[in-house]
CSV table of C-alpha atoms in Angstrom, one decimal:
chain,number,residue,atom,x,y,z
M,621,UNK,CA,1.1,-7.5,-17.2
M,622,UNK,CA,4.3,-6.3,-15.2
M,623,UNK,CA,5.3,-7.4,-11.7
M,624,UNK,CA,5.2,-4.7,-9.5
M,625,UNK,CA,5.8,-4.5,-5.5
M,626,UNK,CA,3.8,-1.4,-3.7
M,627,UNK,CA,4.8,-0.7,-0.2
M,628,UNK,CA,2.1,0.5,2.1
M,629,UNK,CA,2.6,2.6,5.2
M,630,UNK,CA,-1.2,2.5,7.7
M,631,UNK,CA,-1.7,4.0,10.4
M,632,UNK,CA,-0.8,1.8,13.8
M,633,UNK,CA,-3.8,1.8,15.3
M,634,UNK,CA,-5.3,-1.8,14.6
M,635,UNK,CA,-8.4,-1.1,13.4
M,636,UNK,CA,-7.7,2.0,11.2
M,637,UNK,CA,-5.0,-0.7,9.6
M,638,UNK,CA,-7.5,-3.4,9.4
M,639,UNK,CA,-9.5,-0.8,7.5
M,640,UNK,CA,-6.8,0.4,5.5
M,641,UNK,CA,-5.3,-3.0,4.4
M,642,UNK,CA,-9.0,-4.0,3.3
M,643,UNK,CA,-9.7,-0.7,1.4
M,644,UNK,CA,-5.8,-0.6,-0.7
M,645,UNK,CA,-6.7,-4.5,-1.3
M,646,UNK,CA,-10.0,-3.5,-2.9
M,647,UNK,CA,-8.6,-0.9,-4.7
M,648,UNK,CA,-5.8,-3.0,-6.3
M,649,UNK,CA,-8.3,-5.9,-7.0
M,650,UNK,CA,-11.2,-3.5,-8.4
M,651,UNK,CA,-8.3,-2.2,-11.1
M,652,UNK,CA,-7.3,-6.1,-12.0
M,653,UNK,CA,-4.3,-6.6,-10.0
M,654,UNK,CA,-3.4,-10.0,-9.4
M,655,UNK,CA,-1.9,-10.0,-5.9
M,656,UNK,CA,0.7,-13.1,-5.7
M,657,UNK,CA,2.2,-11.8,-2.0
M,658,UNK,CA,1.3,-9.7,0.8
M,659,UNK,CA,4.0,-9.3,3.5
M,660,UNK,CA,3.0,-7.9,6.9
M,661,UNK,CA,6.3,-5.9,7.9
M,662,UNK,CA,5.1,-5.0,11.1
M,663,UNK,CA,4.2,-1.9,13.4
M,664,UNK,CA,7.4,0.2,13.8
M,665,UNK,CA,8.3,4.0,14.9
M,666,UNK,CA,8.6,6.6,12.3
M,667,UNK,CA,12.3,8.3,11.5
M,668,UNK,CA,9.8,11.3,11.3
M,669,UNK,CA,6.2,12.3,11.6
M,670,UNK,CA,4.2,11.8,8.8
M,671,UNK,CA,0.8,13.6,9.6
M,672,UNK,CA,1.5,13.4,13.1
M,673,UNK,CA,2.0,10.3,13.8
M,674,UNK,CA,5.1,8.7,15.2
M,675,UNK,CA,4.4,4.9,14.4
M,676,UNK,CA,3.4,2.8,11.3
M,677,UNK,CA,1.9,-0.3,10.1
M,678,UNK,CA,4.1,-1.2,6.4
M,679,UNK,CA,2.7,-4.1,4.2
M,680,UNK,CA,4.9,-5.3,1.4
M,681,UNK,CA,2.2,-6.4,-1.7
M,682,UNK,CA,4.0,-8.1,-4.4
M,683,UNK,CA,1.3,-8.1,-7.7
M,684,UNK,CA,0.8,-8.3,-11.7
M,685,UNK,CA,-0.7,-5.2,-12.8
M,686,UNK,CA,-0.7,-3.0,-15.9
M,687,UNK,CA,0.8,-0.1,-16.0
M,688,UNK,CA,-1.8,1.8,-17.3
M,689,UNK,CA,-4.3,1.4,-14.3
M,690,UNK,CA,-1.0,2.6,-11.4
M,691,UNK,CA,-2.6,6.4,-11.6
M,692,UNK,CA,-6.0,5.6,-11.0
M,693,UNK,CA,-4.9,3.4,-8.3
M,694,UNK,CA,-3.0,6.4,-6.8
M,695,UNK,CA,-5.9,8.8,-6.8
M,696,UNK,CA,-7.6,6.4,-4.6
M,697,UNK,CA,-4.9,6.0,-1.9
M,698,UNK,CA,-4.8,10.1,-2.1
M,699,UNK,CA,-8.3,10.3,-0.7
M,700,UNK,CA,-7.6,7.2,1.8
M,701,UNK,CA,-7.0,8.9,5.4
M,702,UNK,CA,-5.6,5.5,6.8
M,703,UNK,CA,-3.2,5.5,4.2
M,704,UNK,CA,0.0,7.7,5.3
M,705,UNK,CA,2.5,6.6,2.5
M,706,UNK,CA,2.8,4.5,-0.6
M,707,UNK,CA,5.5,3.3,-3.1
M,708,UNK,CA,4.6,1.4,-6.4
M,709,UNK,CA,8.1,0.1,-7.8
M,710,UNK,CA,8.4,-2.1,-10.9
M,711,UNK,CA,10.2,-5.3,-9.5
M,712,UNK,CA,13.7,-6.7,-11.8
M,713,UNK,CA,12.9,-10.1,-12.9
């Protein structure tokens, strides 16, 4: 397993971010990831709108996970409306 960090952008609206951080969590855990971290980074205005939306909710998880399961992860958050951005980056040791 690889240490990864994945960067989550919700929607700012509390519950629509409680629902999202409980969905990507379930996702990640359904597909063996072993979450070591999860940062909250806070509700902050947008540089730009992304679907409309002016403010965000980012969460910083830091995780082992293969590399294998990152695409079947991704089809999930595609389909997650709560979800407006996503980054999975392979973290340096």
């Amino acid at each position: 397993m690889r240490q990864y960090e994945l960067v989550t952008l919700f929607q700012s609206e509390e519950e629509l971010f409680r629902q999202g951080k409980e969905a990507v969590k379930a996702a990640l855990t359904s597909h063996g990831a072993e979450i070591v971290k999860e940062d909250d980074m806070g509700d902050r205005e947008l540089a730009y709108s992304i679907r409309k939306k002016k403010r965000g909710h980012y969460m910083l998880y830091t995780m082992n996970f293969e590399q294998k399961e990152i695409p079947n992860v991704e089809k999930i958050f595609k389909l997650d409306t709560t979800l407006l951005k996503y980054l999975f980056v392979k973290k340096e040791e």
